[in-house]
Coordinates of C-alpha atoms and ligand atoms in Angstrom, one line a residue:
X473 CA -92.7 13.7 -23.9
X474 CA -90.5 14.2 -20.9
X475 CA -90.3 17.1 -18.4
X476 CA -86.6 17.9 -18.2
X477 CA -85.3 20.5 -15.8
X478 CA -81.8 21.8 -15.2
X479 CA -80.9 23.3 -11.8
X480 CA -78.2 26.0 -12.5
X481 CA -78.6 28.4 -15.4
X482 CA -74.9 29.2 -15.9
X483 CA -72.3 28.6 -18.6
X484 CA -73.2 24.9 -18.8
X485 CA -76.9 24.8 -17.8
X486 CA -78.0 27.5 -20.2
X487 CA -76.3 26.4 -23.4
X488 CA -76.7 22.6 -22.9
X489 CA -80.4 22.9 -22.2
X490 CA -80.9 25.2 -25.2
X491 CA -79.3 22.6 -27.5
X492 CA -81.4 19.8 -26.0
X493 CA -84.5 21.9 -26.4
X494 CA -83.6 22.6 -30.1
X495 CA -83.1 18.9 -30.9
X496 CA -85.9 17.4 -28.8
X497 CA -89.0 19.5 -29.6
X498 CA -91.3 16.9 -28.0
X499 CA -89.6 17.5 -24.6
X500 CA -90.2 20.4 -22.3
X501 CA -87.0 21.9 -20.9
X502 CA -86.9 24.3 -18.0
X503 CA -83.7 25.9 -16.7
X504 CA -83.8 27.0 -13.1
X505 CA -81.7 29.2 -10.9
X506 CA -81.8 31.0 -7.6
X507 CA -80.2 34.0 -9.2
X508 CA -83.2 36.1 -10.3
X509 CA -81.2 38.6 -12.3
X510 CA -79.6 35.7 -14.3
X511 CA -83.0 34.2 -15.1
X512 CA -84.4 37.6 -16.1
X513 CA -81.4 37.9 -18.4
X514 CA -82.1 34.5 -20.0
X515 CA -85.6 35.7 -20.6
X516 CA -84.5 39.0 -22.2
X517 CA -82.7 39.9 -25.5
X518 CA -79.5 40.3 -23.6
X519 CA -78.5 36.8 -22.5
X520 CA -76.3 36.5 -19.4
X521 CA -73.4 34.9 -21.2
X522 CA -71.7 35.5 -24.5
X523 CA -71.4 32.4 -26.6
X524 CA -71.4 32.3 -30.4
X525 CA -74.6 30.8 -31.8
X526 CA -76.4 30.8 -28.5
X527 CA -78.7 33.7 -29.2
X528 CA -80.2 32.1 -32.3
X529 CA -81.0 28.8 -30.5
X530 CA -82.5 30.5 -27.5
X531 CA -84.6 32.8 -29.8
X532 CA -85.9 29.8 -31.7
X533 CA -86.8 27.6 -28.7
X534 CA -87.6 30.0 -25.8
X535 CA -91.3 30.0 -25.0
X536 CA -91.9 27.0 -27.2
X537 CA -90.2 24.1 -25.3
X538 CA -87.4 26.1 -23.5
X539 CA -88.2 28.0 -20.3
X540 CA -86.3 29.8 -17.6
X541 CA -87.6 30.1 -14.1
X542 CA -86.8 30.8 -10.5
X543 CA -89.7 28.6 -9.3
X544 CA -87.4 25.7 -8.4
X545 CA -89.7 23.7 -6.1
X546 CA -92.7 23.5 -8.5
X547 CA -90.5 22.6 -11.4
X548 CA -88.8 19.9 -9.4
X549 CA -92.1 18.4 -8.5
X550 CA -93.2 18.3 -12.2
X551 CA -89.9 16.9 -13.5
X552 CA -89.0 13.5 -14.9
X553 CA -85.4 14.2 -15.4
X554 CA -83.3 16.7 -13.4
X555 CA -79.9 17.8 -14.6
X556 CA -77.8 19.4 -11.8
X557 CA -75.5 22.0 -13.2
X558 CA -74.7 24.2 -10.2
X559 CA -71.3 25.6 -9.6
X560 CA -68.7 23.5 -7.7
X561 CA -65.9 25.9 -6.8
X562 CA -62.8 25.2 -4.8
X563 CA -63.5 25.2 -1.1
X564 CA -62.2 28.4 0.5
X565 CA -62.7 27.4 4.2
X566 CA -62.2 24.6 6.6
X567 CA -60.8 21.2 5.7
X568 CA -59.5 20.9 2.2
X569 CA -59.6 24.7 1.7
X570 CA -57.8 25.7 -1.5
X571 CA -58.1 22.3 -3.1
X572 CA -61.3 20.3 -2.3
X573 CA -64.5 20.9 -4.2
X574 CA -67.1 23.0 -2.3
X575 CA -70.1 20.7 -2.6
X576 CA -72.6 22.7 -0.6
X577 CA -74.6 23.8 -3.7
X578 CA -74.8 20.2 -5.0
X579 CA -75.9 18.9 -1.6
X580 CA -78.5 21.7 -1.2
X581 CA -79.9 20.8 -4.6
X582 CA -80.2 17.1 -3.7
X583 CA -82.1 18.0 -0.5
X584 CA -84.4 20.3 -2.4
X585 CA -85.1 17.6 -5.0
X586 CA -86.0 15.2 -2.2
X587 CA -88.2 17.7 -0.4
X588 CA -90.2 18.6 -3.5
X589 CA -90.5 15.2 -5.2
X590 CA -93.8 13.4 -5.4
X591 CA -92.7 11.0 -8.2
X592 CA -89.6 8.9 -9.0
X593 CA -86.9 10.7 -11.0
X594 CA -83.6 10.5 -12.8
X595 CA -81.1 12.9 -11.3
X596 CA -78.2 13.7 -13.7
X597 CA -74.8 15.0 -12.5
X598 CA -73.9 17.6 -15.1
X599 CA -71.6 19.6 -12.7
X600 CA -68.0 18.4 -12.4
X601 CA -67.7 16.5 -9.2
X602 CA -65.2 14.5 -7.2
X603 CA -65.4 10.8 -7.9
X604 CA -67.9 9.0 -5.7
X605 CA -70.1 12.1 -5.2
X606 CA -73.0 10.2 -6.7
X607 CA -72.9 7.9 -3.7
X608 CA -73.6 10.9 -1.4
X609 CA -76.3 12.2 -3.6
X610 CA -78.0 8.8 -3.7
X611 CA -77.8 8.5 0.1
X612 CA -79.6 11.9 0.5
X613 CA -82.2 11.2 -2.1
X614 CA -83.0 7.8 -0.8
X615 CA -83.0 8.8 2.9
X616 CA -86.6 9.6 3.5
X617 CA -88.3 6.2 2.9
X618 CA -91.0 7.9 1.0
X619 CA -91.2 5.0 -1.5
X620 CA -89.9 7.1 -4.4
X621 CA -86.9 5.9 -6.4
X622 CA -84.1 8.1 -7.7
X623 CA -81.5 7.0 -10.2
X624 CA -78.3 9.1 -10.1
X625 CA -76.6 9.3 -13.5
X626 CA -73.2 10.9 -14.2
X627 CA -73.2 12.8 -17.5
X628 CA -70.2 15.2 -17.4
X629 CA -70.0 18.1 -19.8
X630 CA -66.9 18.5 -22.0
X631 CA -67.9 21.8 -23.8
X632 CA -65.4 24.6 -23.9
X633 CA -66.4 28.2 -23.5
X634 CA -66.5 30.2 -26.7
X635 CA -67.3 27.0 -28.7
X636 CA -70.1 25.7 -26.4
X637 CA -72.7 25.4 -29.1
X638 CA -70.5 23.7 -31.7
X639 CA -69.1 21.4 -29.0
X640 CA -72.6 20.4 -27.9
X641 CA -73.8 20.1 -31.5
X642 CA -70.9 17.9 -32.5
X643 CA -69.4 16.3 -29.5
X644 CA -66.3 14.0 -29.6
X645 CA -68.3 11.8 -27.2
X646 CA -71.1 11.9 -24.7
X647 CA -70.3 10.1 -21.5
X648 CA -73.0 8.5 -19.4
X649 CA -72.3 6.5 -16.2
X650 CA -74.8 4.8 -13.9
X651 CA -75.2 2.0 -11.4
X652 CA -74.9 -1.4 -13.0
X653 CA -78.4 -2.3 -11.8
X654 CA -81.5 -2.8 -14.0
X655 CA -82.9 0.6 -13.1
X656 CA -79.5 2.3 -13.5
X657 CA -79.2 0.8 -17.0
X658 CA -82.7 2.0 -17.8
X659 CA -81.8 5.5 -16.6
X660 CA -78.8 5.4 -19.0
X661 CA -81.1 4.4 -21.9
X662 CA -83.4 7.4 -21.1
X663 CA -80.5 9.9 -21.1
X664 CA -79.0 8.3 -24.2
X665 CA -82.3 8.7 -26.1
X666 CA -82.1 12.4 -25.5
X667 CA -78.6 12.8 -27.0
X668 CA -79.4 10.3 -29.8
X669 CA -81.7 13.0 -31.3
X670 CA -78.5 14.5 -32.8
X671 CA -75.4 12.6 -31.6
X672 CA -74.5 9.3 -33.5
X673 CA -75.0 6.3 -31.1
X674 CA -71.4 5.2 -31.5
X675 CA -70.3 8.5 -29.9
X676 CA -72.4 8.0 -26.8
X677 CA -70.4 5.9 -24.4
X678 CA -71.5 4.4 -21.1
X679 CA -69.4 3.4 -18.1
X680 CA -69.9 2.7 -14.4
X681 CA -70.7 5.8 -12.3
X682 CA -67.2 6.2 -10.9
X683 CA -65.4 6.0 -14.2
X684 CA -67.7 8.6 -15.6
X685 CA -67.1 11.0 -12.7
X686 CA -63.3 10.4 -12.8
X687 CA -63.1 10.7 -16.5
X688 CA -64.2 14.3 -16.4
X689 CA -61.5 15.3 -13.9
X690 CA -59.0 13.3 -15.9
X691 CA -59.9 14.9 -19.2
X692 CA -59.4 18.4 -17.8
X693 CA -56.1 17.4 -16.1
X694 CA -54.7 15.9 -19.3
X695 CA -55.7 19.0 -21.3
X696 CA -54.2 21.4 -18.8
X697 CA -51.1 19.2 -18.5
X698 CA -50.4 19.7 -22.2
X699 CA -50.5 23.5 -21.8
X700 CA -48.2 23.4 -18.8
X701 CA -45.8 21.0 -20.7
X702 CA -45.5 23.4 -23.6
X703 CA -45.3 26.4 -21.3
X704 CA -42.6 24.8 -19.3
X705 CA -40.6 24.3 -22.5
X706 CA -41.3 27.9 -23.6
X707 CA -39.2 29.1 -20.6
X708 CA -36.3 27.0 -21.9
X709 CA -36.9 28.3 -25.5
X710 CA -36.5 31.9 -24.3
X711 CA -33.1 31.1 -22.9
X712 CA -31.8 29.1 -25.9
X713 CA -33.2 30.8 -29.0
X714 CA -35.4 27.8 -29.8
X715 CA -38.9 28.8 -30.9
X716 CA -41.7 27.2 -29.0
X717 CA -44.1 27.3 -32.0
X718 CA -41.5 25.4 -34.1
X719 CA -41.0 22.9 -31.3
X720 CA -44.8 22.5 -30.8
X721 CA -45.2 22.0 -34.6
X722 CA -42.4 19.5 -34.7
X723 CA -43.6 17.3 -31.8
X724 CA -47.3 17.7 -32.7
X725 CA -46.8 16.0 -36.1
X726 CA -46.1 12.8 -34.2
X727 CA -49.6 11.3 -34.3
X728 CA -49.1 9.9 -30.8
X729 CA -48.7 13.4 -29.5
X730 CA -51.0 15.3 -31.7
X731 CA -50.9 19.0 -32.6
X732 CA -53.9 20.4 -30.6
X733 CA -53.6 22.1 -27.2
X734 CA -49.9 22.9 -27.6
X735 CA -50.3 26.7 -27.9
X736 CA -47.8 28.2 -25.5
X737 CA -49.3 31.1 -23.7
X738 CA -49.2 33.3 -20.6
X739 CA -51.0 30.4 -18.9
X740 CA -54.4 28.7 -18.9
X741 CA -57.3 30.3 -17.2
X742 CA -61.0 29.6 -16.9
X743 CA -63.2 28.5 -14.1
X744 CA -62.4 24.8 -14.3
X745 CA -58.8 23.6 -15.1
X746 CA -57.3 24.9 -11.9
X747 CA -60.2 23.9 -9.7
X748 CA -60.6 20.4 -11.2
X749 CA -56.9 19.6 -11.0
X750 CA -56.8 20.8 -7.4
X751 CA -59.8 18.6 -6.7
X752 CA -58.0 15.7 -8.3
X753 CA -54.9 16.4 -6.1
X754 CA -57.1 16.6 -3.0
X755 CA -58.7 13.2 -3.9
X756 CA -55.3 11.6 -4.4
X757 CA -54.1 12.9 -1.0
X758 CA -57.3 11.8 0.6
X759 CA -56.6 8.2 -0.6
X760 CA -52.9 8.5 0.6
X761 CA -51.6 8.8 -3.0
X762 CA -49.4 11.7 -2.3
X763 CA -46.9 11.2 -5.2
X764 CA -49.8 11.1 -7.6
X765 CA -51.3 14.2 -6.1
X766 CA -47.9 16.0 -6.3
X767 CA -47.6 15.0 -10.0
X768 CA -50.8 16.7 -11.0
X769 CA -50.3 19.7 -8.7
X770 CA -47.2 20.5 -10.7
X771 CA -49.5 21.3 -13.7
X772 CA -51.0 24.1 -11.6
X773 CA -47.7 25.3 -10.2
X774 CA -46.2 25.6 -13.7
X775 CA -49.2 27.6 -14.7
X776 CA -48.7 30.0 -11.8
X777 CA -45.0 30.2 -12.7
X778 CA -45.8 31.1 -16.3
X779 CA -47.9 34.0 -15.3
X780 CA -45.4 35.4 -12.8
X781 CA -42.6 34.8 -15.3
X782 CA -44.5 36.9 -17.8
X783 CA -44.8 39.8 -15.5
X784 CA -41.1 39.5 -14.4
X785 CA -40.1 39.6 -18.1
X786 CA -42.1 42.8 -18.5
X787 CA -40.5 44.4 -15.6
X788 CA -36.9 43.4 -16.5
X789 CA -37.3 44.4 -20.1
X790 CA -38.7 47.8 -19.2
X791 CA -35.5 48.7 -17.3
X792 CA -36.6 47.1 -14.0
X793 CA -39.3 49.6 -13.2
X794 CA -42.9 50.0 -14.3
X795 CA -44.1 52.3 -11.5
X796 CA -46.1 55.1 -13.0
X797 CA -45.8 53.6 -16.5
X798 CA -48.9 53.3 -18.6
X799 CA -49.4 49.7 -19.6
X800 CA -52.3 48.6 -21.8
X801 CA -53.7 45.1 -21.5
X802 CA -55.3 43.8 -24.7
X803 CA -57.9 41.2 -23.6
X804 CA -59.5 40.5 -20.2
X805 CA -61.3 37.2 -21.0
X806 CA -59.6 33.9 -20.2
X807 CA -59.8 33.0 -23.8
X808 CA -61.2 34.4 -27.0
X809 CA -64.9 34.3 -27.9
X810 CA -66.1 34.5 -24.3
X811 CA -66.9 37.3 -21.9
X812 CA -65.8 35.1 -19.0
X813 CA -62.9 36.4 -16.9
X814 CA -62.9 33.7 -14.2
X815 CA -59.2 32.8 -13.4
X816 CA -58.2 34.8 -16.4
X817 CA -54.4 35.2 -16.7
X818 CA -55.2 38.8 -17.8
X819 CA -56.5 39.6 -14.4
X820 CA -53.6 37.9 -12.7
X821 CA -51.2 40.0 -14.8
X822 CA -53.2 43.1 -14.1
X823 CA -53.1 42.6 -10.3
X824 CA -49.3 42.1 -10.5
X825 CA -48.8 45.2 -12.6
X826 CA -50.9 47.3 -10.1
X827 CA -48.8 45.8 -7.3
X828 CA -45.8 47.4 -9.2
X829 CA -47.7 50.7 -9.3
X830 CA -48.1 50.7 -13.0
X831 CA -51.1 52.5 -14.5
X832 CA -53.2 49.9 -16.2
X833 CA -55.6 50.4 -19.0
X834 CA -57.6 47.4 -20.1
X835 CA -59.5 46.7 -23.3
X836 CA -61.7 43.8 -24.4
X837 CA -64.5 43.4 -26.8
X838 CA -66.8 41.5 -24.5
X839 CA -65.4 41.1 -21.0
X840 CA -64.8 44.5 -19.4
X841 CA -67.9 44.3 -17.2
X842 CA -66.9 40.9 -15.8
X843 CA -63.3 42.1 -15.4
X844 CA -64.3 45.1 -13.4
X845 CA -66.5 42.8 -11.2
X846 CA -63.7 40.2 -10.7
X847 CA -61.0 42.8 -9.9
X848 CA -63.2 44.1 -7.0
X849 CA -61.6 47.1 -5.3
X850 CA -58.7 47.1 -7.6
X851 CA -61.0 48.0 -10.5
X852 CA -60.9 51.6 -9.3
X853 CA -57.3 51.7 -10.3
X854 CA -57.8 50.4 -13.8
X855 CA -59.1 52.4 -16.8
X856 CA -61.5 50.3 -18.8
X857 CA -61.5 51.3 -22.5
X858 CA -63.4 49.3 -25.1
X859 CA -61.5 50.9 -28.0
X860 CA -58.0 49.3 -28.3
X861 CA -56.6 52.3 -30.2
X862 CA -57.7 54.7 -27.4
X863 CA -56.4 52.2 -24.8
X864 CA -53.0 52.0 -26.3
X865 CA -52.6 55.8 -26.8
X866 CA -49.6 57.1 -24.7
X867 CA -48.8 53.6 -23.4
X868 CA -45.3 52.5 -22.6
X869 CA -46.3 48.9 -23.3
X870 CA -49.1 46.8 -24.7
X871 CA -49.6 43.2 -23.4
X872 CA -51.7 40.8 -25.4
X873 CA -53.4 38.5 -22.9
X874 CA -56.4 37.2 -24.8
X875 CA -56.2 35.7 -28.3
X876 CA -59.1 37.8 -29.8
X877 CA -58.8 37.9 -33.6
X878 CA -59.6 41.6 -33.3
X879 CA -56.1 42.1 -32.0
X880 CA -54.4 40.4 -34.9
X881 CA -56.2 42.7 -37.4
X882 CA -55.3 46.1 -35.7
X883 CA -53.3 48.7 -37.5
X884 CA -50.1 48.4 -35.4
X885 CA -48.5 51.3 -37.2
X886 CA -51.2 53.5 -35.8
X887 CA -50.8 51.9 -32.4
X888 CA -47.0 52.4 -32.5
X889 CA -47.3 56.0 -33.5
X890 CA -49.6 56.8 -30.5
X891 CA -47.3 55.1 -27.9
X892 CA -44.5 56.4 -25.8
X893 CA -41.0 55.4 -27.1
X894 CA -39.3 53.0 -26.7
X895 CA -42.6 51.1 -27.4
X896 CA -42.9 47.6 -26.0
X897 CA -45.2 44.8 -27.0
X898 CA -45.6 41.6 -25.0
X899 CA -47.5 39.0 -26.9
X900 CA -48.7 36.6 -24.2
X901 CA -50.6 34.6 -26.8
X902 CA -48.2 34.5 -29.7
X903 CA -50.8 35.7 -32.1
X904 CA -49.1 38.7 -33.7
X905 CA -46.6 39.0 -36.6
X906 CA -43.5 39.7 -34.5
X907 CA -41.1 40.4 -37.3
X908 CA -43.5 43.0 -38.7
X909 CA -44.0 44.6 -35.3
X910 CA -40.2 44.8 -34.9
X911 CA -39.9 46.4 -38.3
X912 CA -42.5 49.0 -37.2
X913 CA -40.2 49.9 -34.3
X914 CA -41.6 47.9 -31.4
X915 CA -39.5 46.0 -29.0
X916 CA -41.2 42.6 -29.2
X917 CA -41.4 40.0 -26.5
X918 CA -43.3 36.8 -27.2
X919 CA -43.7 33.5 -25.3
X920 CA -41.0 31.0 -25.9
X921 CA -39.2 33.0 -28.7
X922 CA -36.2 35.2 -28.7
X923 CA -37.0 38.8 -28.0
X924 CA -36.8 41.2 -30.9
X925 CA -35.4 44.4 -29.5
X926 CA -33.7 47.5 -30.9
X927 CA -31.3 47.7 -27.9
X928 CA -27.7 46.9 -28.4
X929 CA -26.6 44.5 -25.7
X930 CA -28.3 41.2 -25.6
X931 CA -28.3 38.6 -22.8
X932 CA -25.3 36.2 -22.9
X933 CA -26.0 32.6 -23.7
X934 CA -24.7 29.4 -22.1
X935 CA -20.9 29.8 -21.9
X936 CA -19.2 26.5 -22.6
Ligands
NAD96 P1 -71.9 29.0 -13.3 O1 -71.4 29.6 -12.0 O2 -71.9 29.8 -14.6 O3 -73.4 28.6 -13.1 C1 -73.9 27.9 -12.0 C2 -75.3 28.4 -11.6 O4 -75.8 27.6 -10.6 C3 -75.3 29.8 -11.1 O5 -76.1 30.6 -11.9 C4 -75.9 29.7 -9.6 O6 -76.7 30.8 -9.3 C5 -76.7 28.4 -9.8 N1 -76.9 27.8 -8.5 C6 -76.1 27.5 -7.5 N2 -76.8 26.9 -6.5 C7 -78.0 26.8 -6.9 C8 -79.2 26.2 -6.3 N3 -79.2 25.6 -5.0 N4 -80.4 26.2 -7.0 C9 -80.4 26.8 -8.2 N5 -79.4 27.3 -8.8 C10 -78.2 27.3 -8.2 O7 -71.2 27.6 -13.4 P2 -70.9 26.8 -14.8 O8 -69.7 27.4 -15.5 O9 -72.1 26.7 -15.6 O10 -70.4 25.4 -14.2 C11 -71.4 24.5 -13.6 C12 -70.7 23.2 -13.5 O11 -70.3 22.7 -14.7 C13 -69.4 23.2 -12.6 O12 -69.3 22.0 -11.9 C14 -68.3 23.2 -13.7 O13 -67.1 22.6 -13.2 C15 -68.9 22.4 -14.8 N6 -68.4 22.6 -16.1 C16 -68.3 23.9 -16.5 C17 -67.8 24.2 -17.9 C18 -67.6 25.6 -18.4 O14 -67.2 25.7 -19.5 N7 -67.9 26.6 -17.6 C19 -67.6 23.1 -18.7 C20 -67.8 21.8 -18.3 C21 -68.2 21.6 -17.0
UGA97 C1 -62.0 23.4 -20.8 C2 -62.0 22.1 -21.6 O1 -61.4 22.4 -22.8 C3 -63.4 21.6 -21.7 O2 -63.4 20.3 -22.4 C4 -64.1 21.4 -20.4 O3 -65.4 21.0 -20.5 C5 -64.0 22.7 -19.6 O4 -62.7 23.2 -19.5 C6 -64.6 22.7 -18.3 O5 -64.6 21.6 -17.7 O6 -64.9 23.8 -17.8 P1 -62.5 26.0 -21.3 O7 -61.8 26.2 -20.0 O8 -63.8 26.6 -21.5 O9 -62.7 24.4 -21.5 O10 -61.5 26.4 -22.5 P2 -60.2 25.8 -23.1 O11 -60.3 26.0 -24.6 O12 -59.9 24.5 -22.6 O13 -59.1 26.8 -22.6 C7 -58.7 26.9 -21.3 C8 -57.5 27.8 -21.1 O14 -56.3 27.3 -21.7 C9 -57.7 29.2 -21.8 O15 -57.2 30.2 -21.0 C10 -56.9 29.0 -23.1 O16 -56.5 30.3 -23.6 C11 -55.8 28.2 -22.6 N1 -55.1 27.4 -23.7 C12 -55.8 26.5 -24.4 C13 -53.7 27.6 -23.9 O17 -53.1 28.4 -23.3 N2 -53.1 26.9 -24.9 C14 -53.8 25.9 -25.6 O18 -53.1 25.3 -26.5 C15 -55.1 25.7 -25.4

């Protein structure tokens, strides 16, 4: 039996440890956090994050071999294996502000582990970190000459929000990196044994420490790059009457390209893509690889462009003014099946609409509380309405910003009837049946598709 603890009870720490506890009943798993309210929520019936399948696993394991606590020092002392899953946001101050990773939480954790350890331990980097962070953690942990030995292992997490449990239960791969020393390789074996409880051995891959750390940043950069690539093409589609969905389908059938992650949208959001790419850019610049940094930075720039382009399209379609107009935003979460609103395009669009003095109503099945928190003072100017029909009543326009299936199944005839005419719908996720909406009377604007409007004069095309 091993005593496993995880420092950081967030979107990664909570779900990953719950799944480990489920599959390793002989191990004791304790998830720790400085945030008392968060720990109290993990101990309650109202978990702090919404994730399909999570409630069931927590209910089955909590109090048996899964525990949540704020007593970090005591649990560190008793641990054999410590996962570090604290947040690593973009630095907002000093050198590297706006790009580099803010490693203060990771460093504090390393010092706290050192101060409270009376036995040797394996420390696992679960947080996403700049390549070579393990070296700094090792230096801190091995700085006291207390005779204890710490092995630092990189085990980045690839789960996506909204599918965290299925991603953990059935991962494409588990990646474990460590020093190529005898004790580093033993540490790899120990972590591998945990995952081998439910992941086939051939899907657990091992690398050196730096490859593991860098692979995490690289994976997110490649995923985000695909979205920016298709979104960049969506802009050209809108000018040429090509349909981005048809283009994505046509290119995705090439097995070398593949069909996934080619959904054009108002842009990617979430707490990680932007911060991880900017971190990669910062690392490249740090090593003097400015062209490489500029290459990856363009992925973020296209994403920003896609969001501002969406708002510009709204304004120009609605006769160049939206001041005083009632605009309803369908969806606040950065993607479906999560309540998370961090870096959500919905909030970026909301801020831009408020800037134009529109009157914004926002609806979402799970994310309104987080949206209000993230909008800060601006939240006072937004009406939050959980019922989409009530939210759309008397609206000049509806904008779909999260791909919740709830919005596909609405009665759009009812929505149309309750709106001010001409009624506009902007589908930032391309999830609706645009021809049907047009037939109902809507003026329909989608991503990367010709607009379907009831107005006479259309934009001229390329004049040859
Ligand atoms: P989060 O903000 O949801 O959770 C982090 C938690 O760490 C917070 O509850 C915070 O209170 C706690 N914390 C910070 N400092 C602490 C300390 N000194 N002691 C104890 N607790 C402390 O973050 P997250 O989304 O879970 O992400 C964690 C890491 O995992 C990040 O590096 C992120 O890039 C990475 N990651 C996230 C996802 C995701 O889907 N969210 C997926 C893969 C990897
Ligand atoms: C992403 C990665 O998919 C995970 O592998 C990774 O572990 C995680 O980041 C992380 O490091 O935090 P996540 O951000 O939770 O996961 O969600 P994704 O499914 O990747 O979606 C990210 C954003 O891209 C969402 O806003 C989504 O709507 C958007 N997206 C996704 C598109 O616009 N088009 C697509 O084709 C796919």
